[in-house]
Amino acid sequence: MKDLLPSAIEDHETMPFQEFTQKAYLNYSMYVILDRALPHIGDGLKPVQRRIIYAMSQLGLLSTAKFKKSARTVGDVLGKFHPHGDSACYEAMVLLAQPFSLRYPLVEGQGNWGDPNDPKSFAAMRYTESRLSPYAQIFLQELDQGTVDWVPNFDGTLKEPTLLPARLPNILLNGSTGIAVGMATNLLPHNLREVSKALIHLIDNEDADLADICHFIKGPDFPTDAEIITPISEIMESYRTGYGRIKMRAKFHVEDSEIIFTALPHHASTEKIYEQIAAQMEAKKLPMVIDIRDESDHEDPTRLVVIPKSGKIDVSALTDHLFATTDLEKSYSVNMNMIGINGRPQVKNLLDLLTEWLEFRAETVRKKLTFRLENLLDRLHILDGFLIAFLNLDEVIKIIRGSDHPKKDLIKAFSLTERQAVAILEIRLRQLARLEEIKLQSEKQDLVSQRETLEKILGNETAFKAYIKDNIRSDAKKYGDKRRSPIKKRKEAEKFSVTDVMDIEPVTVILSKNGWIRSAKGHEINPATVKFKSGDALLGYLRTRSDKPIVFLDSTGRSYRLFAHSLPSARGNGEPLTGHLSITPNAHIKFMVSGEDHHHFLVASDSGYGFIIKFADFLTQYKNGKAIISLKKNHELLTPERVVALETDNIASITSKGRLLIFALNLLPYLKKGQGNKIISIPKKERHSTDPERLQFLKILPSNANLIIHSGKHSLKLTPGNQMDYTGMRGHRGKKLPRGYQTVDRVDIVPIETGNHKK
């Protein structure tokens, strides 16, 4: 019987069962830790995520490509690199595409990819389509430039990268979660702009400590607008040790005595919270709540309404109870465990993480530049051979035509290398033209310049660091955004301020000539139909949002600030502005403007002077305002104009005597206050005549717009070509408009593409 046994069984290995199980479990543990559950510090990805991104890039599914069925991608991943279950692979792909799961998604999807209430409600992969997001380029941009090691795939037919050469610390930007054997990881997402500033500071200051880094990185930044309420000291402690907890709290406001939650903590479900509150109501643990509604839809992805029994209920106490007993407040563990550069799992603090990632990045950049330099030197070597051949073209042709061994003869005749000789023999006949020699000389000069640049970067530590910093700045500008999760200091049973609970919505602010102000919800209202008190009429209106500040400019050039949410309702006649502001005696409000802090405005007076100012510089905390534009005696402020394209737009200025001057908008200075620079020249005799000449109209004129000048029943159309007749330098006199158009009643700016009028 023994003679019939296969040799494989005869030559079996014997070991104690305890030793076998211990060895098998250890091998399995290391596989799960290193090849499945924990991310690598370099690219912040697990193997399945890395393979999905690489497979999609091989399929050509970049952010500029057309979408393809997700089943196609999953099939490639499984068939070429990741021989596991298709459902697990597809779920990993879905998580890379969900903007509510990942701070910076790596995949863009079409179709049903789940929703915040039920992330696993995504459609099957045969229904959805996908491609890589623009952010995914940080992993692929340098992949084919000698930056990574390649290993055979599972069946040895293909090569796959061991890591992706991430240009940013994705492990910190998107975070990661995973459960291995005997260890786990939970890295929270962070803001790209904050992290990039910290990296640049760390490059410039190698001795920086954690406090320096936390000056830039305030805390995690989740893909939700809910608030982080963990104290700063606890956040810093988490960064110091690599362990900790972060708490998030839902954002809400009160509307008509109803509590409306509009942003939930990360991975909190509206449906689950609804069930939690409903269960408490059914158990009579919330007698102060009469009803709860889930009004979430496509327009308002999160809108959970809790209705108290009456307006006398203490909203602060009620919300505190809900935070304590439901997922309206959630905590997230911090466990900064990852696979380091040395290939071992370790919990790292924030400073060590950034420092080690910079080491990874420096090595990647060094490999990339060395790879470029080697290719460049190789090409220069070939070019040198080509140029030798061109200088001795007749002799080269003679050798090739008459020699039995042209390669050896070429090497001997011109002291060429074998590579140069082979390249010369492969030249096509049409490349022997004189023009080709000129091209080769030009290419060589260009390559020599590139070689010097690369050698300078690789040979100079300062230049090398500057190169890395430039890359980080460039990517931060391209992919970065504002912080989404505000970090708030919240106390127990704290009563929220008005600004915390207000409903951010569009409003229309209406101002009367007598200085009465009111605010109507929405932008649909027609201010022309609004009724005023007897003897009063409409002065102006402004469409903005309830959370935006409104700047009022008076006849003396002072600015004042009010918030839209503090204004009275439009149901009545409103309230006088004097009740809110201390307006200068004998002054009256002329204009209202609103915008973001970084927006620019053009302000000027009819004396012919003006400047550009940021909206933030209009703002003041004082009720009596602040001086913005200096007005000469008997001169008035012109309507402020919003600046959109500072570098390309022009200014059209028209005086009361019919003179027109057009010049580049960027010729005016940016100031915080003052008189400004001369826009158009008005001679002294004209300023002091019985009918003084003034700057009457000042308009921002885009380069692709027509200027329409109305005079009585007639209008003059100046196209961009005709406008050249009136174009000059800032401060010049300008040119007279044609007869019949020197008394201007109205000026319109008409974009050429749309034909819409901007009055």
PDB file of N, CA and C in Angstrom, residues 21 36 128 146 207 229 259 296 342 346 351 363 425 443 453 480 526 558 598 616 631 675 706 757:
ATOM      1  N   THR A  21      -0.761  25.680  13.961  1.00  0.00           N
ATOM      2  CA  THR A  21      -1.827  26.681  14.081  1.00  0.00           C
ATOM      3  C   THR A  21      -1.254  28.060  14.417  1.00  0.00           C
ATOM      4  N   ARG A  36      -4.320  44.218   3.747  1.00  0.00           N
ATOM      5  CA  ARG A  36      -5.767  44.356   3.658  1.00  0.00           C
ATOM      6  C   ARG A  36      -6.316  45.530   4.468  1.00  0.00           C
ATOM      7  N   THR A 128     -24.420  51.474 -12.369  1.00  0.00           N
ATOM      8  CA  THR A 128     -23.696  52.732 -12.139  1.00  0.00           C
ATOM      9  C   THR A 128     -22.522  52.870 -13.110  1.00  0.00           C
ATOM     10  N   GLY A 146       9.508  56.514 -12.715  1.00  0.00           N
ATOM     11  CA  GLY A 146      10.531  55.849 -11.920  1.00  0.00           C
ATOM     12  C   GLY A 146      10.409  56.083 -10.430  1.00  0.00           C
ATOM     13  N   ASP A 207      12.854  72.003  13.025  1.00  0.00           N
ATOM     14  CA  ASP A 207      12.757  71.857  14.478  1.00  0.00           C
ATOM     15  C   ASP A 207      11.392  72.269  15.014  1.00  0.00           C
ATOM     16  N   ILE A 229     -16.991  69.990  18.416  1.00  0.00           N
ATOM     17  CA  ILE A 229     -17.117  70.681  19.699  1.00  0.00           C
ATOM     18  C   ILE A 229     -16.072  70.227  20.710  1.00  0.00           C
ATOM     19  N   ILE A 259     -37.543  73.570  15.772  1.00  0.00           N
ATOM     20  CA  ILE A 259     -36.098  73.329  15.749  1.00  0.00           C
ATOM     21  C   ILE A 259     -35.780  72.545  14.491  1.00  0.00           C
ATOM     22  N   SER A 296     -36.201  66.087   4.554  1.00  0.00           N
ATOM     23  CA  SER A 296     -35.034  66.025   3.673  1.00  0.00           C
ATOM     24  C   SER A 296     -35.464  65.684   2.251  1.00  0.00           C
ATOM     25  N   ASN A 342       9.078  51.960   6.920  1.00  0.00           N
ATOM     26  CA  ASN A 342       9.837  50.732   7.201  1.00  0.00           C
ATOM     27  C   ASN A 342       8.999  49.468   7.028  1.00  0.00           C
ATOM     28  N   GLN A 346       2.468  51.049  13.032  1.00  0.00           N
ATOM     29  CA  GLN A 346       2.823  51.821  14.220  1.00  0.00           C
ATOM     30  C   GLN A 346       1.835  52.963  14.385  1.00  0.00           C
ATOM     31  N   LEU A 351       3.018  65.057  14.372  1.00  0.00           N
ATOM     32  CA  LEU A 351       4.316  65.568  13.923  1.00  0.00           C
ATOM     33  C   LEU A 351       5.135  64.469  13.256  1.00  0.00           C
ATOM     34  N   GLU A 363      11.935  61.331  -1.047  1.00  0.00           N
ATOM     35  CA  GLU A 363      12.507  60.193  -1.755  1.00  0.00           C
ATOM     36  C   GLU A 363      11.820  59.998  -3.110  1.00  0.00           C
ATOM     37  N   LEU A 425      21.965  54.097 -37.235  1.00  0.00           N
ATOM     38  CA  LEU A 425      21.523  53.141 -38.254  1.00  0.00           C
ATOM     39  C   LEU A 425      20.005  53.103 -38.394  1.00  0.00           C
ATOM     40  N   GLU A 443      16.911  70.956 -29.958  1.00  0.00           N
ATOM     41  CA  GLU A 443      16.530  70.012 -28.904  1.00  0.00           C
ATOM     42  C   GLU A 443      17.666  69.833 -27.907  1.00  0.00           C
ATOM     43  N   THR A 453      18.956  72.527 -14.875  1.00  0.00           N
ATOM     44  CA  THR A 453      17.918  72.763 -13.864  1.00  0.00           C
ATOM     45  C   THR A 453      17.782  71.573 -12.928  1.00  0.00           C
ATOM     46  N   GLY A 480      -7.570  72.225  -3.125  1.00  0.00           N
ATOM     47  CA  GLY A 480      -7.978  72.640  -1.783  1.00  0.00           C
ATOM     48  C   GLY A 480      -9.310  73.363  -1.763  1.00  0.00           C
ATOM     49  N   ASN A 526     -41.184  91.876  -6.044  1.00  0.00           N
ATOM     50  CA  ASN A 526     -40.925  93.011  -6.939  1.00  0.00           C
ATOM     51  C   ASN A 526     -40.953  94.294  -6.121  1.00  0.00           C
ATOM     52  N   ARG A 558     -19.295 107.864   4.073  1.00  0.00           N
ATOM     53  CA  ARG A 558     -19.082 106.952   5.198  1.00  0.00           C
ATOM     54  C   ARG A 558     -19.831 105.644   4.948  1.00  0.00           C
ATOM     55  N   HIS A 598     -13.870  88.953   0.034  1.00  0.00           N
ATOM     56  CA  HIS A 598     -12.827  89.107  -0.979  1.00  0.00           C
ATOM     57  C   HIS A 598     -13.314  89.808  -2.241  1.00  0.00           C
ATOM     58  N   ALA A 616     -14.500  93.707   2.389  1.00  0.00           N
ATOM     59  CA  ALA A 616     -14.134  93.609   3.802  1.00  0.00           C
ATOM     60  C   ALA A 616     -13.726  94.967   4.370  1.00  0.00           C
ATOM     61  N   LEU A 631     -14.993 113.111  -0.165  1.00  0.00           N
ATOM     62  CA  LEU A 631     -15.767 113.867  -1.150  1.00  0.00           C
ATOM     63  C   LEU A 631     -15.451 115.352  -1.034  1.00  0.00           C
ATOM     64  N   GLN A 675      -9.451 109.518  -1.369  1.00  0.00           N
ATOM     65  CA  GLN A 675     -10.102 110.154  -2.516  1.00  0.00           C
ATOM     66  C   GLN A 675      -9.950 109.309  -3.767  1.00  0.00           C
ATOM     67  N   ASN A 706     -20.825  95.448 -25.531  1.00  0.00           N
ATOM     68  CA  ASN A 706     -21.134  96.698 -26.223  1.00  0.00           C
ATOM     69  C   ASN A 706     -21.516  97.758 -25.202  1.00  0.00           C
ATOM     70  N   HIS A 757     -29.067  93.198 -21.134  1.00  0.00           N
ATOM     71  CA  HIS A 757     -28.654  94.527 -20.734  1.00  0.00           C
ATOM     72  C   HIS A 757     -28.262  94.553 -19.275  1.00  0.00           C
TER      73      HIS A 757
END
